Short mmCIF file of C-alpha atoms in Angstrom, two decimals:
data_model
loop_
_atom_site.label_atom_id
_atom_site.label_comp_id
_atom_site.label_asym_id
_atom_site.label_seq_id
_atom_site.Cartn_x
_atom_site.Cartn_y
_atom_site.Cartn_z
CA ILE A 12 101.35 251.72 66.22
CA GLN A 13 103.55 251.91 69.28
CA LYS A 14 105.20 255.06 67.93
CA LEU A 15 101.80 256.66 67.38
CA GLU A 16 100.72 255.76 70.90
CA LEU A 17 103.89 257.37 72.25
CA LYS A 18 103.18 260.51 70.19
CA LEU A 19 99.64 260.67 71.57
CA LYS A 20 100.99 260.45 75.10
CA GLU A 21 103.43 263.29 74.33
CA ILE A 22 100.54 265.33 72.93
CA ASP A 23 98.61 264.89 76.16
CA VAL A 24 101.66 266.00 78.13
CA HIS A 25 102.17 269.11 76.00
CA ILE A 26 98.48 269.97 76.18
CA SER A 27 98.82 270.02 79.92
CA ASP A 28 101.92 272.20 79.48
CA CYS A 29 99.94 274.52 77.22
CA ASP A 30 97.24 274.89 79.83
CA ARG A 31 99.92 275.55 82.39
CA LEU A 32 101.56 278.24 80.17
CA SER A 33 98.23 279.91 79.45
CA ASN A 34 97.76 280.47 83.15
CA LYS A 35 101.44 281.44 83.76
CA LYS A 36 102.77 285.05 83.87
CA ASP A 37 106.50 285.56 83.69
CA PRO A 38 107.60 288.65 85.72
CA SER A 39 110.49 289.37 83.36
CA THR A 40 108.14 289.70 80.39
CA ASP A 41 105.12 291.04 82.27
CA GLY A 42 102.97 287.98 81.54
CA SER A 43 103.91 287.57 77.89
CA VAL A 44 104.67 284.18 76.33
CA THR A 45 107.61 283.80 73.98
CA LEU A 46 107.31 282.58 70.42
CA VAL A 47 109.75 279.78 71.13
CA ASP A 48 107.36 278.33 73.70
CA THR A 49 104.44 278.42 71.29
CA VAL A 50 106.52 276.82 68.51
CA ASP A 51 107.67 274.07 70.84
CA LEU A 52 104.06 273.41 71.70
CA LEU A 53 103.01 273.35 68.04
CA GLU A 54 105.69 270.80 67.23
CA VAL A 55 103.87 268.16 69.25
CA VAL A 56 100.22 269.21 69.07
CA LEU A 57 97.97 266.94 67.00
CA ASP A 58 94.44 268.04 67.89
CA SER A 59 92.77 270.91 66.06
CA ASP A 60 91.18 272.24 69.22
CA SER A 61 94.55 272.45 70.99
CA VAL A 62 96.09 274.20 67.94
CA GLU A 63 93.31 276.81 67.86
CA ALA A 64 93.75 277.43 71.56
CA ILE A 65 97.51 277.77 71.15
CA SER A 66 97.12 280.17 68.14
CA THR A 67 94.69 282.40 69.99
CA GLU A 68 96.97 282.38 73.02
CA PHE A 69 99.93 283.20 70.76
CA CYS A 70 98.12 286.14 69.14
CA GLY A 71 96.96 287.44 72.50
CA THR A 72 100.47 287.33 73.89
CA ILE A 73 101.78 289.28 70.86
CA VAL A 74 99.13 292.00 71.36
CA GLU A 75 99.69 292.24 75.08
CA THR A 76 103.51 292.63 74.94
CA LYS A 77 104.90 296.09 75.86
CA MET A 78 108.54 295.59 75.10
CA GLU A 79 110.41 297.54 72.54
CA GLU A 80 109.96 296.53 68.93
CA ASP A 81 113.54 295.79 68.06
CA LEU A 82 114.19 293.74 71.09
CA PHE A 83 110.89 291.96 70.72
CA VAL A 84 111.40 291.14 67.07
CA THR A 85 115.06 290.22 67.33
CA GLY A 86 114.58 288.29 70.53
CA ARG A 87 111.66 286.28 69.27
CA TYR A 88 113.01 285.72 65.85
CA GLU A 89 116.40 284.72 67.05
CA THR A 90 114.88 282.31 69.48
CA TYR A 91 112.70 280.97 66.70
CA GLU A 92 115.67 280.55 64.35
CA ASP A 93 117.69 278.96 67.06
CA SER A 94 114.91 276.49 67.89
CA LYS A 95 115.01 273.22 65.98
CA PHE A 96 111.53 273.06 64.59
CA GLU A 97 110.23 269.81 63.19
CA PRO A 98 106.91 269.82 61.33
CA VAL A 99 104.09 268.19 63.29
CA LYS A 100 102.34 265.17 61.81
CA GLU A 101 98.89 266.06 63.02
CA SER A 102 97.30 269.51 63.09
CA SER A 103 94.08 271.26 62.48
CA VAL A 104 93.34 274.37 60.47
CA ILE A 105 93.81 277.55 62.52
CA ASP A 106 91.60 280.47 61.74
CA SER A 107 93.96 283.24 60.72
CA ASN A 108 91.40 285.90 61.32
CA LYS A 109 91.89 285.38 65.01
CA CYS A 110 95.44 286.76 64.76
CA ILE A 111 94.91 290.48 65.33
CA THR A 112 98.04 292.56 65.44
CA ARG A 113 98.01 295.79 67.39
CA SER A 114 101.75 296.45 67.42
CA PRO A 115 103.75 298.47 64.93
CA SER A 116 105.66 295.28 63.82
CA SER A 117 102.78 293.93 61.69
CA ASP A 118 105.03 292.61 58.91
CA MET A 119 106.86 290.30 61.19
CA ILE A 120 103.61 289.15 62.64
CA SER A 121 102.25 288.45 59.16
CA GLN A 122 105.33 286.36 58.43
CA GLU A 123 104.78 284.45 61.61
CA CYS A 124 101.13 283.91 60.67
CA LEU A 125 102.18 282.55 57.27
CA LYS A 126 104.54 280.17 58.93
CA ILE A 127 101.76 279.13 61.27
CA ARG A 128 99.49 278.51 58.28
CA ASN A 129 102.13 276.34 56.68
CA LEU A 130 102.37 274.45 59.90
CA GLU A 131 98.60 274.07 59.97
CA LEU A 132 98.63 272.66 56.44
CA GLU A 133 101.32 270.19 57.39
CA LEU A 134 99.27 269.25 60.45
CA SER A 135 96.19 268.68 58.31
CA LEU A 136 98.19 266.44 55.96
CA ALA A 137 99.51 264.56 58.96
CA ASN A 138 95.93 264.10 60.21
CA VAL A 139 94.88 262.70 56.82
CA ASN A 140 97.82 260.29 56.83
CA LEU A 141 96.98 259.27 60.37
CA SER A 142 93.34 258.56 59.45
CA LYS A 143 94.54 256.43 56.53
CA LEU A 144 96.89 254.58 58.82
CA LYS A 145 94.03 253.98 61.25
CA GLU A 146 91.87 252.57 58.46
CA SER A 147 94.69 250.29 57.27
CA LEU A 148 95.28 249.23 60.87
CA LEU A 149 91.60 248.32 61.24
CA GLU A 150 91.75 246.35 57.99
CA THR A 151 94.86 244.52 59.17
CA GLU A 152 93.16 243.76 62.49
CA THR A 153 90.10 242.36 60.71
CA ASN A 154 92.32 240.31 58.40
CA HIS A 155 94.28 239.11 61.39
CA GLN A 156 91.06 238.08 63.16
CA GLU A 157 89.85 236.25 60.04
CA LEU A 158 93.17 234.45 59.76
CA GLN A 159 92.98 233.53 63.43
CA GLU A 160 89.46 232.18 62.95
CA GLN A 161 90.59 230.17 59.92
CA ASN A 162 93.55 228.84 61.87
CA GLU A 163 91.26 227.90 64.77
CA LYS A 164 88.91 226.12 62.36
CA THR A 165 91.76 224.23 60.74
CA ILE A 166 93.19 223.32 64.16
CA HIS A 167 89.73 222.14 65.28
CA ASN A 168 89.34 220.03 62.12
CA LYS A 169 92.79 218.54 62.55
CA SER A 170 92.08 217.79 66.21
CA CYS A 171 88.83 216.05 65.18
CA VAL A 172 90.76 213.98 62.64
CA ILE A 173 93.35 213.10 65.28
CA GLU A 174 90.57 212.08 67.72
CA ASP A 175 89.00 209.87 65.03
CA LEU A 176 92.34 208.23 64.39
CA GLN A 177 92.86 207.71 68.11
CA ASN A 178 89.40 206.13 68.40
CA GLN A 179 90.24 203.81 65.50
CA LEU A 180 93.46 202.84 67.27
CA LYS A 181 91.51 202.14 70.46
CA ASN A 182 89.04 199.95 68.54
CA VAL A 183 91.90 198.04 66.94
CA THR A 184 93.55 197.48 70.33
CA GLU A 185 90.21 196.28 71.77
CA GLU A 186 89.81 193.79 68.90
CA VAL A 187 93.35 192.54 69.52
CA SER A 188 92.58 192.07 73.24
CA GLU A 189 89.35 190.20 72.41
CA ILE A 190 91.21 187.86 70.06
CA LYS A 191 93.83 187.26 72.76
CA ASN A 192 91.07 186.43 75.25
CA VAL A 193 89.53 183.94 72.79
CA ALA A 194 92.92 182.29 72.28
CA ASP A 195 93.42 182.08 76.06
CA SER A 196 89.98 180.42 76.46
CA LYS A 197 90.85 177.85 73.79
CA VAL A 198 94.13 177.10 75.56
CA GLU A 199 92.21 176.58 78.82
CA ILE A 200 89.84 174.14 77.05
CA ILE A 201 92.84 172.19 75.74
CA GLN A 202 94.31 172.06 79.24
CA LYS A 203 90.99 170.77 80.63
CA LEU A 204 90.92 168.04 77.96
CA GLU A 205 94.46 167.02 78.89
CA GLU A 206 93.47 166.86 82.57
CA SER A 207 90.46 164.65 81.71
CA LEU A 208 92.80 162.38 79.72
CA THR A 209 95.10 162.02 82.73
CA ASP A 210 92.06 161.23 84.92
CA ALA A 211 90.97 158.53 82.45
CA LYS A 212 94.47 157.07 82.53
CA THR A 213 94.42 156.93 86.33
CA THR A 214 91.01 155.22 86.30
CA CYS A 215 92.33 152.68 83.78
CA THR A 216 95.32 151.92 86.01
CA LYS A 217 92.99 151.52 89.01
CA LEU A 218 90.79 149.09 87.05
CA GLU A 219 93.85 147.11 86.01
CA LEU A 220 94.96 146.86 89.65
CA ASP A 221 91.46 145.71 90.65
CA MET A 222 91.53 143.05 87.93
CA LYS A 223 94.91 141.83 89.16
CA SER A 224 93.64 141.60 92.74
CA GLY A 225 90.59 139.63 91.52
CA ASP A 226 92.88 137.26 89.64
CA GLU A 227 94.92 136.72 92.78
CA ASN A 228 91.77 135.99 94.80
CA LEU A 229 90.59 133.45 92.22
CA MET A 230 93.97 131.75 92.25
CA GLY A 231 93.81 131.50 96.05
CA ILE A 232 90.35 129.89 95.84
CA LYS A 233 91.63 127.48 93.24
CA ARG A 234 94.56 126.50 95.44
CA LYS A 235 92.27 125.91 98.42
CA LEU A 236 89.96 123.67 96.35
CA LEU A 237 92.90 121.69 95.06
CA GLU A 238 94.16 121.15 98.61
CA LEU A 239 90.72 119.96 99.68
CA ARG A 240 90.58 117.55 96.73
CA GLU A 241 94.01 116.17 97.60
CA LYS A 242 92.99 115.68 101.23
CA LEU A 243 89.86 113.80 100.16
CA LYS A 244 91.86 111.68 97.75
CA ILE A 245 94.30 110.82 100.55
CA ASP A 246 91.59 110.01 103.14
CA LEU A 247 89.22 107.93 100.97
CA PRO A 248 91.72 105.20 99.97
CA SER A 249 92.62 104.62 103.62
CA LEU A 250 88.94 104.12 104.47
CA LYS A 251 88.49 101.78 101.54
CA GLN A 252 91.51 99.74 102.57
CA ASN A 253 90.22 99.48 106.11
CA LEU A 254 86.84 98.29 104.90
CA VAL A 255 88.46 95.77 102.55
CA GLU A 256 90.66 94.45 105.31
CA LEU A 257 87.64 94.19 107.58
CA ARG A 258 85.75 92.32 104.89
CA ASP A 259 88.66 89.88 104.30
CA SER A 260 89.12 89.32 108.00
CA VAL A 261 85.41 88.55 108.46
CA GLN A 262 85.30 86.15 105.52
CA GLY A 263 88.60 84.36 106.32
CA ASN A 264 88.26 84.00 110.07
CA LYS A 265 84.93 82.24 110.68
CA ASN A 266 86.47 79.97 113.34
CA ASP A 267 87.85 82.92 115.28
CA LEU A 268 84.43 84.50 115.33
CA ASP A 269 84.46 85.62 118.91
CA SER A 270 87.88 87.14 118.82
CA ALA A 271 87.28 88.47 115.36
CA LEU A 272 83.95 89.91 116.39
CA VAL A 273 85.52 91.54 119.42
CA THR A 274 88.43 92.87 117.42
CA THR A 275 86.27 93.88 114.53
CA ILE A 276 83.70 95.47 116.77
CA SER A 277 86.42 97.35 118.62
CA SER A 278 88.13 98.30 115.40
CA ILE A 279 84.82 99.26 113.85
CA GLU A 280 83.91 101.28 116.88
CA GLN A 281 87.30 102.97 116.87
CA GLN A 282 87.16 103.61 113.16
CA VAL A 283 83.59 104.82 113.36
CA SER A 284 84.44 107.01 116.31
CA LEU A 285 87.54 108.28 114.53
CA PHE A 286 85.55 108.71 111.37
CA ASN A 287 82.80 110.53 113.22
CA THR A 288 85.06 112.52 115.53
CA SER A 289 88.12 113.28 113.49
CA ILE A 290 87.66 112.67 109.81
CA LEU A 291 84.02 113.56 109.31
CA ALA A 292 84.22 116.41 111.79
CA ASP A 293 87.37 117.76 110.16
CA VAL A 294 85.94 117.24 106.72
CA TYR A 295 82.67 118.83 107.74
CA ALA A 296 84.46 121.72 109.42
CA GLU A 297 86.73 122.18 106.44
CA CYS A 298 83.75 121.93 104.13
CA GLU A 299 81.92 124.53 106.16
CA LYS A 300 84.99 126.76 106.26
CA GLU A 301 85.52 126.36 102.56
CA LYS A 302 81.82 126.83 102.04
CA ASP A 303 81.85 130.04 104.07
CA GLY A 304 85.00 131.19 102.31
CA LEU A 305 83.47 130.29 98.97
CA LYS A 306 80.28 132.09 99.90
CA THR A 307 82.15 135.24 100.91
CA GLU A 308 84.41 135.09 97.89
CA ILE A 309 81.47 134.32 95.62
CA GLN A 310 79.62 137.29 97.09
CA GLN A 311 82.66 139.49 96.51
CA LEU A 312 82.97 138.15 93.00
CA LYS A 313 79.27 138.75 92.49
CA ALA A 314 79.63 142.32 93.74
CA ASP A 315 82.66 142.90 91.50
CA LEU A 316 81.10 141.19 88.52
CA SER A 317 77.73 142.89 88.99
CA LYS A 318 79.43 146.23 88.33
CA SER A 319 81.13 145.18 85.13
CA GLN A 320 78.90 142.24 84.00
CA SER A 321 75.28 143.16 83.74
CA ASP A 322 74.64 140.43 81.14
CA THR A 323 75.92 137.49 83.28
CA SER A 324 74.05 138.40 86.49
CA GLU A 325 71.27 135.86 85.88
CA LYS A 326 73.76 133.03 85.34
CA VAL A 327 75.65 133.90 88.51
CA ILE A 328 72.39 133.97 90.49
CA SER A 329 71.34 130.57 89.10
CA LEU A 330 74.78 129.08 89.83
CA SER A 331 74.72 130.49 93.36
CA SER A 332 71.26 128.96 93.91
CA MET A 333 72.53 125.62 92.58
CA ASN A 334 75.53 125.88 94.86
CA ASP A 335 73.24 126.56 97.82
CA GLU A 336 71.09 123.57 96.89
CA LEU A 337 74.13 121.34 96.58
CA VAL A 338 75.44 122.59 99.90
CA SER A 339 72.07 121.91 101.49
CA GLN A 340 71.99 118.45 99.90
CA SER A 341 75.49 117.71 101.19
CA ALA A 342 74.46 118.91 104.64
CA LYS A 343 71.37 116.69 104.51
CA LEU A 344 73.44 113.72 103.40
CA VAL A 345 75.94 114.29 106.19
CA MET A 346 73.09 114.52 108.68
CA GLU A 347 71.54 111.34 107.31
CA PHE A 348 74.89 109.60 107.43
CA SER A 349 75.39 110.69 111.03
CA VAL A 350 71.87 109.55 111.94
CA LYS A 351 72.35 106.23 110.23
CA SER A 352 75.74 105.75 111.85
CA ASP A 353 74.16 106.45 115.22
CA GLU A 354 71.38 103.99 114.46
CA GLN A 355 73.94 101.43 113.33
CA ARG A 356 75.92 101.98 116.49
CA ARG A 357 72.79 101.46 118.56
CA ASP A 358 71.85 98.38 116.56
CA PHE A 359 75.40 97.12 116.83
CA ASN A 360 75.36 97.53 120.59
CA ALA A 361 72.01 95.80 120.78
CA ALA A 362 73.30 93.04 118.54
CA LEU A 363 76.30 92.58 120.79
CA LYS A 364 73.97 92.16 123.72
CA ASP A 365 71.81 89.70 121.78
CA LEU A 366 74.78 87.73 120.47
CA GLU A 367 75.22 85.99 123.78
CA THR A 368 71.75 84.46 123.60
CA LYS A 369 71.52 83.84 119.91
CA ASN A 370 72.98 81.00 117.88
CA ALA A 371 75.81 81.04 115.42
CA LEU A 372 73.33 81.22 112.57
CA GLU A 373 71.82 84.28 114.04
CA MET A 374 75.31 85.64 114.48
CA GLU A 375 76.01 84.98 110.82
CA ILE A 376 72.69 86.64 109.92
CA GLU A 377 73.64 89.60 112.02
CA LEU A 378 77.09 89.65 110.48
CA ASP A 379 75.48 89.60 107.05
CA LYS A 380 73.28 92.48 108.11
CA VAL A 381 76.32 94.29 109.44
CA ARG A 382 78.14 93.61 106.20
CA ALA A 383 75.15 94.87 104.26
CA GLU A 384 75.00 97.98 106.40
CA VAL A 385 78.76 98.45 105.99
CA ARG A 386 78.28 98.09 102.26
CA GLU A 387 75.46 100.61 102.34
CA SER A 388 77.62 102.96 104.38
CA SER A 389 80.48 102.53 101.91
CA GLU A 390 78.06 103.12 99.05
CA GLU A 391 76.81 106.24 100.79
CA VAL A 392 80.40 107.36 101.27
CA GLU A 393 81.06 106.78 97.58
CA ARG A 394 77.89 108.66 96.71
CA LEU A 395 79.02 111.52 98.92
CA ASN A 396 82.39 111.46 97.21
CA LYS A 397 80.66 111.57 93.86
CA LEU A 398 78.57 114.50 95.02
CA LYS A 399 81.71 116.25 96.25
CA ASN A 400 83.40 115.56 92.94
CA ASP A 401 80.35 116.89 91.12
CA LEU A 402 80.42 119.98 93.33
CA ASN A 403 84.12 120.41 92.65
CA LYS A 404 83.48 120.05 88.92
CA GLU A 405 80.67 122.58 89.04
CA VAL A 406 82.86 124.94 91.09
CA CYS A 407 85.67 124.48 88.56
CA ASP A 408 83.21 125.09 85.72
CA LEU A 409 81.97 128.20 87.50
CA LYS A 410 85.55 129.37 87.97
CA ASP A 411 86.31 128.69 84.31
CA ILE A 412 83.19 130.58 83.27
CA ILE A 413 84.07 133.44 85.62
CA GLU A 414 87.65 133.53 84.34
CA LYS A 415 86.46 133.48 80.75
CA GLN A 416 83.96 136.25 81.44
CA LYS A 417 86.63 138.16 83.30
CA ASP A 418 89.07 137.74 80.41
CA ASN A 419 86.36 138.83 77.99
CA LEU A 420 85.56 141.84 80.15
CA GLU A 421 89.23 142.74 80.46
CA ARG A 422 89.69 142.38 76.74
CA VAL A 423 86.56 144.45 76.02
CA GLN A 424 87.59 147.10 78.55
CA LYS A 425 91.10 147.25 77.14
CA GLU A 426 89.74 147.55 73.61
CA GLU A 427 87.31 150.26 74.69
CA ILE A 428 90.05 152.11 76.56
CA GLU A 429 92.36 151.86 73.54
CA GLU A 430 89.57 153.04 71.24
CA LEU A 431 88.83 155.92 73.60
CA LYS A 432 92.52 156.81 73.72
CA ARG A 433 92.78 156.67 69.93
CA THR A 434 89.62 158.71 69.45
CA TYR A 435 90.70 161.19 72.10
CA THR A 436 94.17 161.57 70.62
CA ASN A 437 92.73 161.91 67.10
CA ASP A 438 90.14 164.45 68.24
CA LYS A 439 92.76 166.33 70.22
CA GLU A 440 95.18 166.42 67.29
CA GLU A 441 92.41 167.46 64.89
CA THR A 442 91.13 170.19 67.22
CA ILE A 443 94.65 171.45 67.90
CA ALA A 444 95.43 171.47 64.17
CA LEU A 445 92.16 173.24 63.34
CA LEU A 446 92.66 175.79 66.10
CA ASN A 447 96.25 176.38 65.05
CA GLN A 448 95.26 176.79 61.40
CA LYS A 449 92.29 178.98 62.22
CA TYR A 450 93.84 181.29 64.75
CA THR A 451 97.26 181.46 63.12
CA SER A 452 95.73 182.35 59.74
CA ASP A 453 93.21 184.78 61.24
CA PHE A 454 95.82 186.31 63.50
CA GLU A 455 98.35 186.68 60.68
CA VAL A 456 95.76 188.26 58.38
CA LYS A 457 94.52 190.59 61.11
CA GLU A 458 98.06 191.38 62.17
CA GLN A 459 98.92 192.37 58.59
CA GLU A 460 95.74 194.44 58.38
CA TRP A 461 96.53 196.10 61.70
CA LYS A 462 100.07 196.83 60.58
CA LYS A 463 98.74 198.35 57.35
CA GLN A 464 96.18 200.41 59.28
CA LEU A 465 98.83 201.56 61.75
CA ALA A 466 101.17 202.51 58.91
CA GLU A 467 98.34 204.41 57.18
CA LEU A 468 97.38 206.13 60.42
CA LYS A 469 100.99 207.06 61.12
CA ALA A 470 101.34 208.41 57.58
CA LYS A 471 98.11 210.38 58.00
CA LEU A 472 99.28 211.76 61.34
CA GLU A 473 102.63 212.75 59.87
CA SER A 474 100.95 214.38 56.87
CA VAL A 475 98.50 216.21 59.15
CA GLN A 476 101.33 217.40 61.38
CA GLU A 477 103.34 218.51 58.37
CA ASN A 478 100.31 220.34 56.95
CA LEU A 479 99.66 222.02 60.29
CA LEU A 480 103.28 223.09 60.59
CA SER A 481 103.37 224.36 57.01
CA GLU A 482 100.08 226.24 57.44
CA LYS A 483 101.27 227.74 60.72
CA GLN A 484 104.53 228.81 59.13
CA GLN A 485 102.70 230.26 56.12
CA ALA A 486 100.25 232.14 58.36
CA ILE A 487 103.07 233.45 60.54
CA SER A 488 105.10 234.49 57.50
CA ALA A 489 102.04 236.17 55.94
CA LEU A 490 101.27 238.03 59.17
CA THR A 491 104.87 239.12 59.54
CA GLU A 492 104.95 240.34 55.95
CA GLN A 493 101.70 242.25 56.43
CA LEU A 494 102.94 243.81 59.63
CA ILE A 495 106.23 244.75 57.99
CA GLU A 496 104.37 246.33 55.05
CA GLN A 497 102.02 248.18 57.37
CA SER A 498 104.91 249.44 59.49
CA LYS A 499 106.66 250.64 56.34
#
């Protein structure tokens, strides 16, 4: 094709040369054109119109020449023989009738016309071959376009397949990421459960510390009550001994009545004053202090026990009311004892004033009354001691009940905590085992499936690439073969 294009360009150039020669007049030949020039032009001319123009111009130049015949013939012929003529591939039929000879050398001209006819035939054959080549070139172009379209279709189909495979890979990666997110959420849930377990452990330790502090408080109350009991035990025998000694001295010393009365009265006054000022006041103050301490501690115990002992609240309230009643009774008894002691003191002072005027019998009667009052006071003291003992017993019973309830609560709480720990550990182990089994099995199965899918996709991609390469190579080889055949 490139060679033909070059030939066409050369034809255009020589056509322009032909036009130039037709308008040219050589002074040496008087405007005639040589046969060599016309033959050179015919070697490259491919169009029929240009050949006709050149033949007419050639004939005209032969008619118009005025040179001598021998020189003309020999000169033209020799130049023709010397020229290296190559038959032209394209030509058109030249009308031989246009060649009109007017010179005496008509034979030579006829020979030249025959040669020109032969050249015209060769040109016509070259034109036929060129038309066939054009048709084959068009067919090859159409086949090439069809092959290109088929290749484009195959490439488009393969690209679609590759896009589908890429989309499948994206979907698989998204599923893998979703499964990873689910596994991460399960791990977070397990971590939260572990944190709640640690919080429960801390609360259990706090409760144990609170129970220990409550035990220590109860032991302190118990120690204080024991000290109070020991003090009362120490003080009461001394009072009893004093009263017994007073009684013995009164019964044994009737003769020394005056001195005995004075001494006894003074001793009684001192003892009563001591009893009222020191012992009773101290005992009362200690009782009040202990009572206040017991009240505060009982309130604290009530507050602590109300949180953990909803069932025993009624008993604690009843015991606290009983304790308040007993405290009020003890306060009333102390007030009555103080009032009676004051009345006895007044009566004793009045009796001392009346002793001077009264007889010995009256003195004995008064002494009997005093003895009776002393007995009553001792009985009241004993009754108070009994009440205190009863209060101490009730307080001890309350403490025992509280300790028992506390022990029961501690035991129940410990059992509940242990049960919760066991249940939590069992649930945790079961959930962890289930999650491990579930996700490990699912993940292994899916991982195997993904590996299989990836292997299949890779194999498909490799096969598609190999097919594309083979098809491209086949198409290229076919095109090259066709082009080689066409060029041949």
